[in-house]
JSON list of C-alpha atoms in Angstrom, two decimals:
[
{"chain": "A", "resi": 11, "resn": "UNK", "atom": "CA", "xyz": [-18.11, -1.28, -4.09]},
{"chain": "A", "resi": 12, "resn": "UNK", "atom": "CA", "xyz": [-21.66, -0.12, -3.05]},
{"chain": "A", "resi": 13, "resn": "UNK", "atom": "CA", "xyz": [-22.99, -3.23, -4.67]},
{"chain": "A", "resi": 14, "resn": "UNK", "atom": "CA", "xyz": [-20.41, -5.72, -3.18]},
{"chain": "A", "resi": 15, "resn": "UNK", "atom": "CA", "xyz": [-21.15, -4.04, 0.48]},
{"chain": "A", "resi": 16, "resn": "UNK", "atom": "CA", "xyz": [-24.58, -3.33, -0.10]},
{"chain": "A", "resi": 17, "resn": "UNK", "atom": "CA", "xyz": [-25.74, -6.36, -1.28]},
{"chain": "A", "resi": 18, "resn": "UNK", "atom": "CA", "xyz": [-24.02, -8.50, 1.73]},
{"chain": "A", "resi": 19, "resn": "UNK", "atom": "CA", "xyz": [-25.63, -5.86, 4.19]},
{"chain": "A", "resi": 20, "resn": "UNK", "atom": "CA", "xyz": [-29.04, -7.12, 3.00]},
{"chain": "A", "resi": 21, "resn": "UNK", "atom": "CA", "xyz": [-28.24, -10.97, 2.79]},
{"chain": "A", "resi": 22, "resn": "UNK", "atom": "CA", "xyz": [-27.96, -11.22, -1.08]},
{"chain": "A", "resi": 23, "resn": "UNK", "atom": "CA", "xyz": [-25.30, -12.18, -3.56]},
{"chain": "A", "resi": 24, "resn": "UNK", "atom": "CA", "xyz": [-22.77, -10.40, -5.53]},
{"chain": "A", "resi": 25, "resn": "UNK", "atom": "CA", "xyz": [-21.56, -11.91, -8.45]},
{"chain": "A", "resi": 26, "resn": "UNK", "atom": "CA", "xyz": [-19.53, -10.06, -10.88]},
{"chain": "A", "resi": 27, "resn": "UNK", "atom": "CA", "xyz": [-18.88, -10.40, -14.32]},
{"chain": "A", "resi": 28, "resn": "UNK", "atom": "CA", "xyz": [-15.84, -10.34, -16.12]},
{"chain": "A", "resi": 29, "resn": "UNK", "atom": "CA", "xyz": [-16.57, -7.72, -19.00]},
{"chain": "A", "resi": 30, "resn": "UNK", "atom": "CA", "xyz": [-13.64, -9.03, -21.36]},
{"chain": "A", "resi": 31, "resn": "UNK", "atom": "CA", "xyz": [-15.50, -12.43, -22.17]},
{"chain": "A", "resi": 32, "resn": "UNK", "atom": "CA", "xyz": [-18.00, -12.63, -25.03]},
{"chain": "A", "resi": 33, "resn": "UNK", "atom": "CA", "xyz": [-21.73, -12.04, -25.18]},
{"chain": "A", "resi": 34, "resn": "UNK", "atom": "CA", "xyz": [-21.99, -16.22, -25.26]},
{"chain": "A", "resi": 35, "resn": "UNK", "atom": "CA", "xyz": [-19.63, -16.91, -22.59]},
{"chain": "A", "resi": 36, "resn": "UNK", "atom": "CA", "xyz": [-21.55, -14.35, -20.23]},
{"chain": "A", "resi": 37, "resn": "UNK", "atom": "CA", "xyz": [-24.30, -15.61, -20.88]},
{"chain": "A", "resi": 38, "resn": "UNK", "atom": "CA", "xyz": [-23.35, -19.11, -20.20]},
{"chain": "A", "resi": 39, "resn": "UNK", "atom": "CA", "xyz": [-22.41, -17.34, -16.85]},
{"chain": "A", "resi": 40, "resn": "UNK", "atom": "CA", "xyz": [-26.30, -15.34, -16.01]},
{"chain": "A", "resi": 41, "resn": "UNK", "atom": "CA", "xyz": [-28.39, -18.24, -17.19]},
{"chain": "A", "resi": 42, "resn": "UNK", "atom": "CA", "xyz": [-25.77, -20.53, -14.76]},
{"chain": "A", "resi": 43, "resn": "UNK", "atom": "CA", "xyz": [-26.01, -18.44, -11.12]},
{"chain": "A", "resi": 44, "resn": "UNK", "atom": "CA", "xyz": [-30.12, -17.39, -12.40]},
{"chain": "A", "resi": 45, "resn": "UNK", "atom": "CA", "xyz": [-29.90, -13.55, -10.64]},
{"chain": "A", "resi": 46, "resn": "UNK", "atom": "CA", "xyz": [-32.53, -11.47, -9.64]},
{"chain": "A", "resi": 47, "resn": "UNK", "atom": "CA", "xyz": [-31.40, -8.63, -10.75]},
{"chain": "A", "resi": 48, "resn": "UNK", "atom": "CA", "xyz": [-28.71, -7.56, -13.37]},
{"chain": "A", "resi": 49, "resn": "UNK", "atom": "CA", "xyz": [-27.00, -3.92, -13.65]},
{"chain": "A", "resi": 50, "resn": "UNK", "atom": "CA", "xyz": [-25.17, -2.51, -16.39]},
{"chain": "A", "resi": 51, "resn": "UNK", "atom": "CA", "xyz": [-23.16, 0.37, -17.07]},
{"chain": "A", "resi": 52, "resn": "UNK", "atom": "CA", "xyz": [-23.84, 2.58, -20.31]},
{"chain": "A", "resi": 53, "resn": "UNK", "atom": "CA", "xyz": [-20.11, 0.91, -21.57]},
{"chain": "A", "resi": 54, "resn": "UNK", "atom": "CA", "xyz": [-21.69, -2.46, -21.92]},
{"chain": "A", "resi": 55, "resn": "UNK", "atom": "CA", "xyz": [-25.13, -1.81, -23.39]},
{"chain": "A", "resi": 56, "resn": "UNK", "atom": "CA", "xyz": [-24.03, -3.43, -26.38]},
{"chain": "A", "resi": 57, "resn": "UNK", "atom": "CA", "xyz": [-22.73, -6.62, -24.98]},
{"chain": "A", "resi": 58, "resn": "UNK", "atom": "CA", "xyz": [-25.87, -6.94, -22.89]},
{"chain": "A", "resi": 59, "resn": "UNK", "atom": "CA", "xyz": [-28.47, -6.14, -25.82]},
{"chain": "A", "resi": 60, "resn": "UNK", "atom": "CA", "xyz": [-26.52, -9.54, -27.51]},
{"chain": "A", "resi": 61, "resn": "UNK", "atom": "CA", "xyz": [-27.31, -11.38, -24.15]},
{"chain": "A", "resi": 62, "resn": "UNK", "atom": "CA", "xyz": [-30.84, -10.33, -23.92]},
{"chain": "A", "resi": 63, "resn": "UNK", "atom": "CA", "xyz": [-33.11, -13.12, -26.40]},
{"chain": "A", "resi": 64, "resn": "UNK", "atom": "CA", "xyz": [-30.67, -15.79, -24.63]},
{"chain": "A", "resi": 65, "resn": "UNK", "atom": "CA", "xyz": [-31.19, -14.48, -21.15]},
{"chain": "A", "resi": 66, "resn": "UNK", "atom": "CA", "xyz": [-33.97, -14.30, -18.09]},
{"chain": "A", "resi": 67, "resn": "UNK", "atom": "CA", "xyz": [-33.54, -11.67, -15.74]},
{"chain": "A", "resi": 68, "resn": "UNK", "atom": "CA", "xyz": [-36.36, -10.41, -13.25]},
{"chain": "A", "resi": 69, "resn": "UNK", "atom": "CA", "xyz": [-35.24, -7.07, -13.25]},
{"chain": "A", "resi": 70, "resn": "UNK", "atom": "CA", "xyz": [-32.59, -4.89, -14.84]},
{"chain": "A", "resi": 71, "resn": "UNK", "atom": "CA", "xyz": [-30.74, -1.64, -13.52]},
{"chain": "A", "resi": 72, "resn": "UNK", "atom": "CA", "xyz": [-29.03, 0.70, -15.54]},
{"chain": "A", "resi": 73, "resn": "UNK", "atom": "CA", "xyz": [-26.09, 2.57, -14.25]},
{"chain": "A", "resi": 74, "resn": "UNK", "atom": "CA", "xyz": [-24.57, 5.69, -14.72]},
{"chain": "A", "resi": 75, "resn": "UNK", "atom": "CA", "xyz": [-27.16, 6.75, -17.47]},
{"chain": "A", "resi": 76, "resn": "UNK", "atom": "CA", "xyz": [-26.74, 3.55, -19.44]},
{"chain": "A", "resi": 77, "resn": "UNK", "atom": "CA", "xyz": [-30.51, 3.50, -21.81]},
{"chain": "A", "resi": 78, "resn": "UNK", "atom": "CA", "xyz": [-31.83, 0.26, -21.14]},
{"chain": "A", "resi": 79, "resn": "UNK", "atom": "CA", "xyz": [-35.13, -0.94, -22.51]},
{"chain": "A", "resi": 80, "resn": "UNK", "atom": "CA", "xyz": [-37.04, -2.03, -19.28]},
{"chain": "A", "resi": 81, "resn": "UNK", "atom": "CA", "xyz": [-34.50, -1.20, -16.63]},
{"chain": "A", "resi": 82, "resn": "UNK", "atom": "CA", "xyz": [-34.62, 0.78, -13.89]},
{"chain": "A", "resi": 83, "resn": "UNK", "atom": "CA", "xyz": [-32.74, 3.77, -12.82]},
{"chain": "A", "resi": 84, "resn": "UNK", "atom": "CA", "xyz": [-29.85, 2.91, -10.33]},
{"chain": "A", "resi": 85, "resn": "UNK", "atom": "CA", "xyz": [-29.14, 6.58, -9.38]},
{"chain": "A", "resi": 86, "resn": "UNK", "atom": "CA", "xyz": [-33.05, 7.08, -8.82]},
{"chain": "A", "resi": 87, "resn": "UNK", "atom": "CA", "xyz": [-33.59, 4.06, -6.64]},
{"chain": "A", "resi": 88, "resn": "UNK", "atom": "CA", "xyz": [-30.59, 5.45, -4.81]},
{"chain": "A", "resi": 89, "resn": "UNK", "atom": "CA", "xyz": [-32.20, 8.99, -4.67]},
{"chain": "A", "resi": 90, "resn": "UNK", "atom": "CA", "xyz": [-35.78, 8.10, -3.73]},
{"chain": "A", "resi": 91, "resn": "UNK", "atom": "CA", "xyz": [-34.42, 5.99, -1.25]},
{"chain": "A", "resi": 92, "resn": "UNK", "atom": "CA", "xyz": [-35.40, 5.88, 2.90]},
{"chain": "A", "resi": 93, "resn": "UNK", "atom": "CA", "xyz": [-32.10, 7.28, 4.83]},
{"chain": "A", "resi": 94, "resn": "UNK", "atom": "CA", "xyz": [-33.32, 5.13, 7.66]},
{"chain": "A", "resi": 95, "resn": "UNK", "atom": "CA", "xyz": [-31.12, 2.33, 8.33]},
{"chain": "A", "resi": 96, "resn": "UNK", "atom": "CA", "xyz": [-32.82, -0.90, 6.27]},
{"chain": "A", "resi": 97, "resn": "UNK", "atom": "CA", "xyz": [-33.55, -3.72, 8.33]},
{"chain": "A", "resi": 98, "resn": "UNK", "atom": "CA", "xyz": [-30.21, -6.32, 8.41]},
{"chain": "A", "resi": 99, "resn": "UNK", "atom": "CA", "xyz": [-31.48, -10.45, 8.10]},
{"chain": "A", "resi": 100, "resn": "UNK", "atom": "CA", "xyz": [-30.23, -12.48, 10.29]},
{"chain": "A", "resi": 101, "resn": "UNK", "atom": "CA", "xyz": [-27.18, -14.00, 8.78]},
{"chain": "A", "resi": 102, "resn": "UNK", "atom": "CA", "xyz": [-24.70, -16.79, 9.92]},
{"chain": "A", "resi": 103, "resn": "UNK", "atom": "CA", "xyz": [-21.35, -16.71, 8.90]},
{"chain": "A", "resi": 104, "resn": "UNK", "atom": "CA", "xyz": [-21.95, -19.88, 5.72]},
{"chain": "A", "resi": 105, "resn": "UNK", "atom": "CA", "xyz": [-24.15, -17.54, 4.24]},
{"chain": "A", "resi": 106, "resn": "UNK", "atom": "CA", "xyz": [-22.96, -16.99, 0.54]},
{"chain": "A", "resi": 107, "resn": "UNK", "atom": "CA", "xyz": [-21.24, -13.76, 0.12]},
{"chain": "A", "resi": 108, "resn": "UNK", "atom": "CA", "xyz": [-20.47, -13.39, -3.07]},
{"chain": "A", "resi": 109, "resn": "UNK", "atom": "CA", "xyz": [-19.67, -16.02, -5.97]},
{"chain": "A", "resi": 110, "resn": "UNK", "atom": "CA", "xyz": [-16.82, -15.81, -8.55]},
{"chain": "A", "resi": 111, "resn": "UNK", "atom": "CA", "xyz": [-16.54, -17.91, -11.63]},
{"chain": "A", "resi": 112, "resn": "UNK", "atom": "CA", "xyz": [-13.38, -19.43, -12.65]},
{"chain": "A", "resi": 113, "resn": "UNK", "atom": "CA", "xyz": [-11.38, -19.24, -16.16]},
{"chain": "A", "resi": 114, "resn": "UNK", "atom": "CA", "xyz": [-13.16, -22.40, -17.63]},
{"chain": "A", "resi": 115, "resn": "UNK", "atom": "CA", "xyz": [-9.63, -23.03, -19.93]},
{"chain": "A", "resi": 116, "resn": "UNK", "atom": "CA", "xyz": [-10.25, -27.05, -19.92]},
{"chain": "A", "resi": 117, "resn": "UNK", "atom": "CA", "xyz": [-14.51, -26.48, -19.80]},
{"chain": "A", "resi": 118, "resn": "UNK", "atom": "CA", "xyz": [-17.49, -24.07, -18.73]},
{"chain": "A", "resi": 119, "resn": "UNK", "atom": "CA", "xyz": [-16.64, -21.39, -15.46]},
{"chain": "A", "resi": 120, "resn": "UNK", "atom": "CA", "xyz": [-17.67, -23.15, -12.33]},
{"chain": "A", "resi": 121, "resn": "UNK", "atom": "CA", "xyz": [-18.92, -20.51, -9.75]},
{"chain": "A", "resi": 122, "resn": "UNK", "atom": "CA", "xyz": [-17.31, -20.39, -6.63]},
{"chain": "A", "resi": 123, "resn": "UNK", "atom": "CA", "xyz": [-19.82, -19.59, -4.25]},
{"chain": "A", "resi": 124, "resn": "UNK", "atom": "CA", "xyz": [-17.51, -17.46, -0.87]},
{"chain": "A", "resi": 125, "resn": "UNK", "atom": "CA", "xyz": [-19.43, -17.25, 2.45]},
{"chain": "A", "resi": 126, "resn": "UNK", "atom": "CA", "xyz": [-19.40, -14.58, 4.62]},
{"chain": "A", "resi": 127, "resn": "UNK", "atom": "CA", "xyz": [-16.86, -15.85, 7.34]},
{"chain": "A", "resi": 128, "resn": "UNK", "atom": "CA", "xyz": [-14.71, -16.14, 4.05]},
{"chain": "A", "resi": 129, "resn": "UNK", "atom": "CA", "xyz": [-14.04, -12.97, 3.56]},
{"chain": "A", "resi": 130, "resn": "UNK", "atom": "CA", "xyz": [-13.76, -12.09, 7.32]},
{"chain": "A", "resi": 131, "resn": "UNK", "atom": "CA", "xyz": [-11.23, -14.62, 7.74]},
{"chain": "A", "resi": 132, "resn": "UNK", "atom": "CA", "xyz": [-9.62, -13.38, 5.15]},
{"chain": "A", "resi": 133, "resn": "UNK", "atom": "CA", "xyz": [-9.20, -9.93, 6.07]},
{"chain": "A", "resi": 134, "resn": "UNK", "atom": "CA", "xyz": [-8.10, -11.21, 9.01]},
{"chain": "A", "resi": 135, "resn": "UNK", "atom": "CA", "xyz": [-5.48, -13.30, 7.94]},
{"chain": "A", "resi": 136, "resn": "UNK", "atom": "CA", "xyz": [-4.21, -10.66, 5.67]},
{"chain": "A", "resi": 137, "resn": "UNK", "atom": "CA", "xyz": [-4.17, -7.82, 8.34]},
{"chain": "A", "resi": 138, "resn": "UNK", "atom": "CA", "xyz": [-2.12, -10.22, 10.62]},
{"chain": "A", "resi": 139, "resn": "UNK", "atom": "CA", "xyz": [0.33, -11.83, 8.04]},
{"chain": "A", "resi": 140, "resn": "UNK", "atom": "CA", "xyz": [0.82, -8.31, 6.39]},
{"chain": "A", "resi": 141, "resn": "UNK", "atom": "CA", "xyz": [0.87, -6.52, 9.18]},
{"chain": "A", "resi": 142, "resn": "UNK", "atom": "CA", "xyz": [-1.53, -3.88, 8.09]},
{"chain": "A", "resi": 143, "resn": "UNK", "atom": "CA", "xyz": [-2.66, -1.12, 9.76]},
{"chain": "A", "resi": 144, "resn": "UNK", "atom": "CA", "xyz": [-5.25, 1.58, 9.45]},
{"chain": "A", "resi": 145, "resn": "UNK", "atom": "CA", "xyz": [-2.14, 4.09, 7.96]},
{"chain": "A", "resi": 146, "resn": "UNK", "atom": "CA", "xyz": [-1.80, 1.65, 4.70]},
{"chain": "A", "resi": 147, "resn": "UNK", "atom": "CA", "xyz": [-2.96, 2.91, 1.15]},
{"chain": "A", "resi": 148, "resn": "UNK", "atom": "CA", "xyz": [-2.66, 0.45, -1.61]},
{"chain": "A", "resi": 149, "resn": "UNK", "atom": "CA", "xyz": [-3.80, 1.12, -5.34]},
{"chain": "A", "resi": 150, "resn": "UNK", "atom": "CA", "xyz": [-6.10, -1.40, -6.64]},
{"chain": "A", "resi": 151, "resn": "UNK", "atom": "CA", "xyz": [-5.11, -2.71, -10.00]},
{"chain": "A", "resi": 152, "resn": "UNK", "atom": "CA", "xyz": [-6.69, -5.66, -10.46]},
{"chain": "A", "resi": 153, "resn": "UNK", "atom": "CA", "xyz": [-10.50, -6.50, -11.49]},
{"chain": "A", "resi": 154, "resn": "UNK", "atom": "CA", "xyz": [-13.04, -6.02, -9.11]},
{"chain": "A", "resi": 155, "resn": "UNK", "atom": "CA", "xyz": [-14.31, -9.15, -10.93]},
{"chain": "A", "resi": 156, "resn": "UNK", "atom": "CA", "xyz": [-11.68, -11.40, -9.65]},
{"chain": "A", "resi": 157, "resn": "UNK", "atom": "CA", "xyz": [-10.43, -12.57, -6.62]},
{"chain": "A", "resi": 158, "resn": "UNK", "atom": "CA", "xyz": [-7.00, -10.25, -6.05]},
{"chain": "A", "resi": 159, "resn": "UNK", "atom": "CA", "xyz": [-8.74, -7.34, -7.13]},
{"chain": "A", "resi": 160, "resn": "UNK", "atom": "CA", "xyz": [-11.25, -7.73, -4.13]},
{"chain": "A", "resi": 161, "resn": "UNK", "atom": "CA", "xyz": [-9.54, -9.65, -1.76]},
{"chain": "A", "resi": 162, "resn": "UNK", "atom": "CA", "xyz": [-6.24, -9.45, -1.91]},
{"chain": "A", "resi": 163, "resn": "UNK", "atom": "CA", "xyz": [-6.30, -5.83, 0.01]},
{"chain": "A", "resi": 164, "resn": "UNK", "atom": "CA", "xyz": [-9.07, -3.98, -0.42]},
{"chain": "A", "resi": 165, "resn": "UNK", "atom": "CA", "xyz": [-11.42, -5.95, 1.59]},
{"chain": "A", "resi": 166, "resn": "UNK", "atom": "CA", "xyz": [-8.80, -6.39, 4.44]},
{"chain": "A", "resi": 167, "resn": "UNK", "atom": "CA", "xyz": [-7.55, -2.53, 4.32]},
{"chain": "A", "resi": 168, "resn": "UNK", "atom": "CA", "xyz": [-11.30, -1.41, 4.59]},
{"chain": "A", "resi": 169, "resn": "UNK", "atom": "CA", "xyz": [-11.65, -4.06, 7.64]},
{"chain": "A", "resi": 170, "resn": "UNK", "atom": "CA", "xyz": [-8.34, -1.98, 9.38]},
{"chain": "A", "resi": 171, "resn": "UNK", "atom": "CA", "xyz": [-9.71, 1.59, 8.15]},
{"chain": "A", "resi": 172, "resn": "UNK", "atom": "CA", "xyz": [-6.86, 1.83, 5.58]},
{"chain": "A", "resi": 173, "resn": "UNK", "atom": "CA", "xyz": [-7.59, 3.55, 1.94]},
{"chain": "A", "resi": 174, "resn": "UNK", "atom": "CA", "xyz": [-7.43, 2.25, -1.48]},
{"chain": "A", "resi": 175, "resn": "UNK", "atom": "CA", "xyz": [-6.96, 3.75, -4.48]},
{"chain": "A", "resi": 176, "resn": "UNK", "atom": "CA", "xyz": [-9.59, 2.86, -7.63]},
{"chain": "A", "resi": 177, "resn": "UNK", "atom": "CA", "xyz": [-9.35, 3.92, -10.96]},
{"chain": "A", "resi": 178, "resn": "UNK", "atom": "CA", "xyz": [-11.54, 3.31, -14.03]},
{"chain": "A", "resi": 179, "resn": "UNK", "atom": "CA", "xyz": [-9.08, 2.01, -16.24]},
{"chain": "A", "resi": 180, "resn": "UNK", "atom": "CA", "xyz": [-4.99, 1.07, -15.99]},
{"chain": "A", "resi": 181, "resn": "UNK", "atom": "CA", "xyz": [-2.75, 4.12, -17.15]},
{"chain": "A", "resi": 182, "resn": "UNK", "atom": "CA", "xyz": [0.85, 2.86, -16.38]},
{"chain": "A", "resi": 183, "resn": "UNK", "atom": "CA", "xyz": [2.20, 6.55, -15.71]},
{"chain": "A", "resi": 184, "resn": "UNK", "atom": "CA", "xyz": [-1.05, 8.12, -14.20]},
{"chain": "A", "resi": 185, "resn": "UNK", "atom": "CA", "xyz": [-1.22, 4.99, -12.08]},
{"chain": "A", "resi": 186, "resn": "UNK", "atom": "CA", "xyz": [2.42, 5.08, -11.56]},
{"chain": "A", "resi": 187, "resn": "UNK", "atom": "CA", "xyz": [2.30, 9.06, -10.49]},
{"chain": "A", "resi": 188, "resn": "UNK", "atom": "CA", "xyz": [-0.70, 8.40, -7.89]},
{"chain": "A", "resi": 189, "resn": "UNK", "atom": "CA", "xyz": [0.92, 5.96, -6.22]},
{"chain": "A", "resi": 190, "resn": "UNK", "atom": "CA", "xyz": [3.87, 8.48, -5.42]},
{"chain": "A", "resi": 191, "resn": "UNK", "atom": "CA", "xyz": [1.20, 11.05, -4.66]},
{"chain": "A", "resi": 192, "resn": "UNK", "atom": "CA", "xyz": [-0.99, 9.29, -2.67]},
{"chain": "A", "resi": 193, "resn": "UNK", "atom": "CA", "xyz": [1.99, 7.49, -0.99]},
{"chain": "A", "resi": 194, "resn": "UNK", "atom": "CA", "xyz": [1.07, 4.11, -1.43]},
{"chain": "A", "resi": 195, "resn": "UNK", "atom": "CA", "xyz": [2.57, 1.44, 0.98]},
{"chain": "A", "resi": 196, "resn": "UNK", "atom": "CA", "xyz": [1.51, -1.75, -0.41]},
{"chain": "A", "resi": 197, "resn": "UNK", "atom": "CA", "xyz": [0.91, -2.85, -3.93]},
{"chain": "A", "resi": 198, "resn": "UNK", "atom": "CA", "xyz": [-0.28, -5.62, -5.42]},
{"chain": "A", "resi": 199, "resn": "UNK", "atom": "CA", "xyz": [0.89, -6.20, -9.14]},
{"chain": "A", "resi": 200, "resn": "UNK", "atom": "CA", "xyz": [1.52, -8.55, -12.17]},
{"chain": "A", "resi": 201, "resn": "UNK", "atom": "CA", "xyz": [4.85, -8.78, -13.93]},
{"chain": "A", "resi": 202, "resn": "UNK", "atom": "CA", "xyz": [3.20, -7.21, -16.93]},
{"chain": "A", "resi": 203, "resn": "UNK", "atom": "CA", "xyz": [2.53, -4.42, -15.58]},
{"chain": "A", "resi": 204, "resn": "UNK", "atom": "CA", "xyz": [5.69, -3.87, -13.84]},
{"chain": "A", "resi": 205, "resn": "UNK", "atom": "CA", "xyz": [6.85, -3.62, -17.14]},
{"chain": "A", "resi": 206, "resn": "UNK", "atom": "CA", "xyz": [4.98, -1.25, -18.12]},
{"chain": "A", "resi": 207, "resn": "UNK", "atom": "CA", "xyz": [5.75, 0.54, -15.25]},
{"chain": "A", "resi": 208, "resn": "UNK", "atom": "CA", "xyz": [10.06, 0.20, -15.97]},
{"chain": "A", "resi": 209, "resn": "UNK", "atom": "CA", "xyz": [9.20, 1.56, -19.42]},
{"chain": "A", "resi": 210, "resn": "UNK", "atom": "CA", "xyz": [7.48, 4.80, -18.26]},
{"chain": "A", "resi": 211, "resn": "UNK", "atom": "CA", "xyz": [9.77, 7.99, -18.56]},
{"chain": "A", "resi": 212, "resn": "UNK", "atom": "CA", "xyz": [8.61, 9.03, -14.74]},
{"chain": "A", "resi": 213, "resn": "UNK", "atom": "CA", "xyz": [9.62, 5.52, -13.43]},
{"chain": "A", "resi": 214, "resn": "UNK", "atom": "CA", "xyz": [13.19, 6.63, -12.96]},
{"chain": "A", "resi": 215, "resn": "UNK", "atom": "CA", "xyz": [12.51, 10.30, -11.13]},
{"chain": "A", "resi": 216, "resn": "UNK", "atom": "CA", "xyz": [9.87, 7.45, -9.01]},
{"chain": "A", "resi": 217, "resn": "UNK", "atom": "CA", "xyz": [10.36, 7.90, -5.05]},
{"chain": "A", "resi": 218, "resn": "UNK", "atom": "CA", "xyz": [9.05, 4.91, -3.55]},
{"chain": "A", "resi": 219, "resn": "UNK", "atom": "CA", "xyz": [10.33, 5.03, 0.00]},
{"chain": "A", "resi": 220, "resn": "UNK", "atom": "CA", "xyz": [7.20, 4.93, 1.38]},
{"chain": "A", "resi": 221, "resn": "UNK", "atom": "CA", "xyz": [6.21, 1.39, -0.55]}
]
């Protein structure tokens, strides 16, 4: 989330990748939106040392500790940096945002390239049809790489000052449990993992009145 606000605060582009493709298929993906800058995670050094001979990027970033030949620190950029407000471009509201890349099932992922009034509108919309307000909480289940994950309510709950909840990974119970903790009002799931949430032992002993 620093990267997807961050980045649009200084006019540039976030575009995420989906971790569970293949070294070939991602880098189908870098070579086809040519970044500036990649970052990577210590979790997918691997995948990104099978990218490297195939792929050209200007600079790289390692997060949290990942040991990347060549890259630069993303904590210590973050650490040595001014806390003076950065100077914001001038940006109109067809200014690319972010850009996703689609499944590719019948050929190679297409990026779609979202503007900036995109994803106002769409909070918009969202607030208004949902009727959301800044007293909704809504676990975030989905991908940060895909559409629902970032659209579908966190973008418009952080527009209303709601909260989301993120997690590294999907637990059914754990996520199951904070949801009743944290009194979640609106969720956004898959029939998979409703499943998985049925099957759970603490599914039944569940109070989700506030929801």
């Amino acid at each position: 989330l620093d990267l997807f606000y961050g980045l649009a605060k200084i006019g540039a582009i976030f575009a995420p990748l989906n971790w569970r493709l293949t070294a070939a298929e991602l880098t189908y993906i870098v070579n086809d939106c040519a970044p500036a800058v990649l970052i990577c995670s210590a979790e997918f050094t691997g995948l990104l040392a099978e990218m490297r001979p195939d792929v050209f990027v200007e600079h790289l970033v390692s997060l949290e500790g990942a040991v990347i030949l060549g890259a630069e620190s993303y904590e210590e950029g973050v650490a040595a940096a001014s806390a003076m407000e950065p100077e914001r471009p001038r940006l109109d509201g067809d200014t690319p945002y972010c850009i996703l890349y689609t499944s590719g099932t019948t050929g190679k992922p297409k990026g779609a390239v979202l503007p900036h009034r995109h994803i106002l509108w769409n909070c918009i919309n969202t607030v208004v049809s949902w009727g959301l307000s800044e007293n909704d909480v809504s676990p975030v289940l989905t991908p940060l790489f895909h559409a629902g994950g970032l659209f579908a309510f966190l973008t418009p709950l952080f527009y209303i000052g709601g909260r989301v909840l993120l997690a590294r990974g999907f637990d059914a119970e754990a996520s199951l449990r904070a949801i009743v903790e944290e009194r979640c009002t609106v969720i956004l799931g898959v029939p998979t993992l409703f499943q998985m949430w049925l099957d759970t032992p603490y599914f039944a002993e569940a109070d989700f009145s506030h929801v």
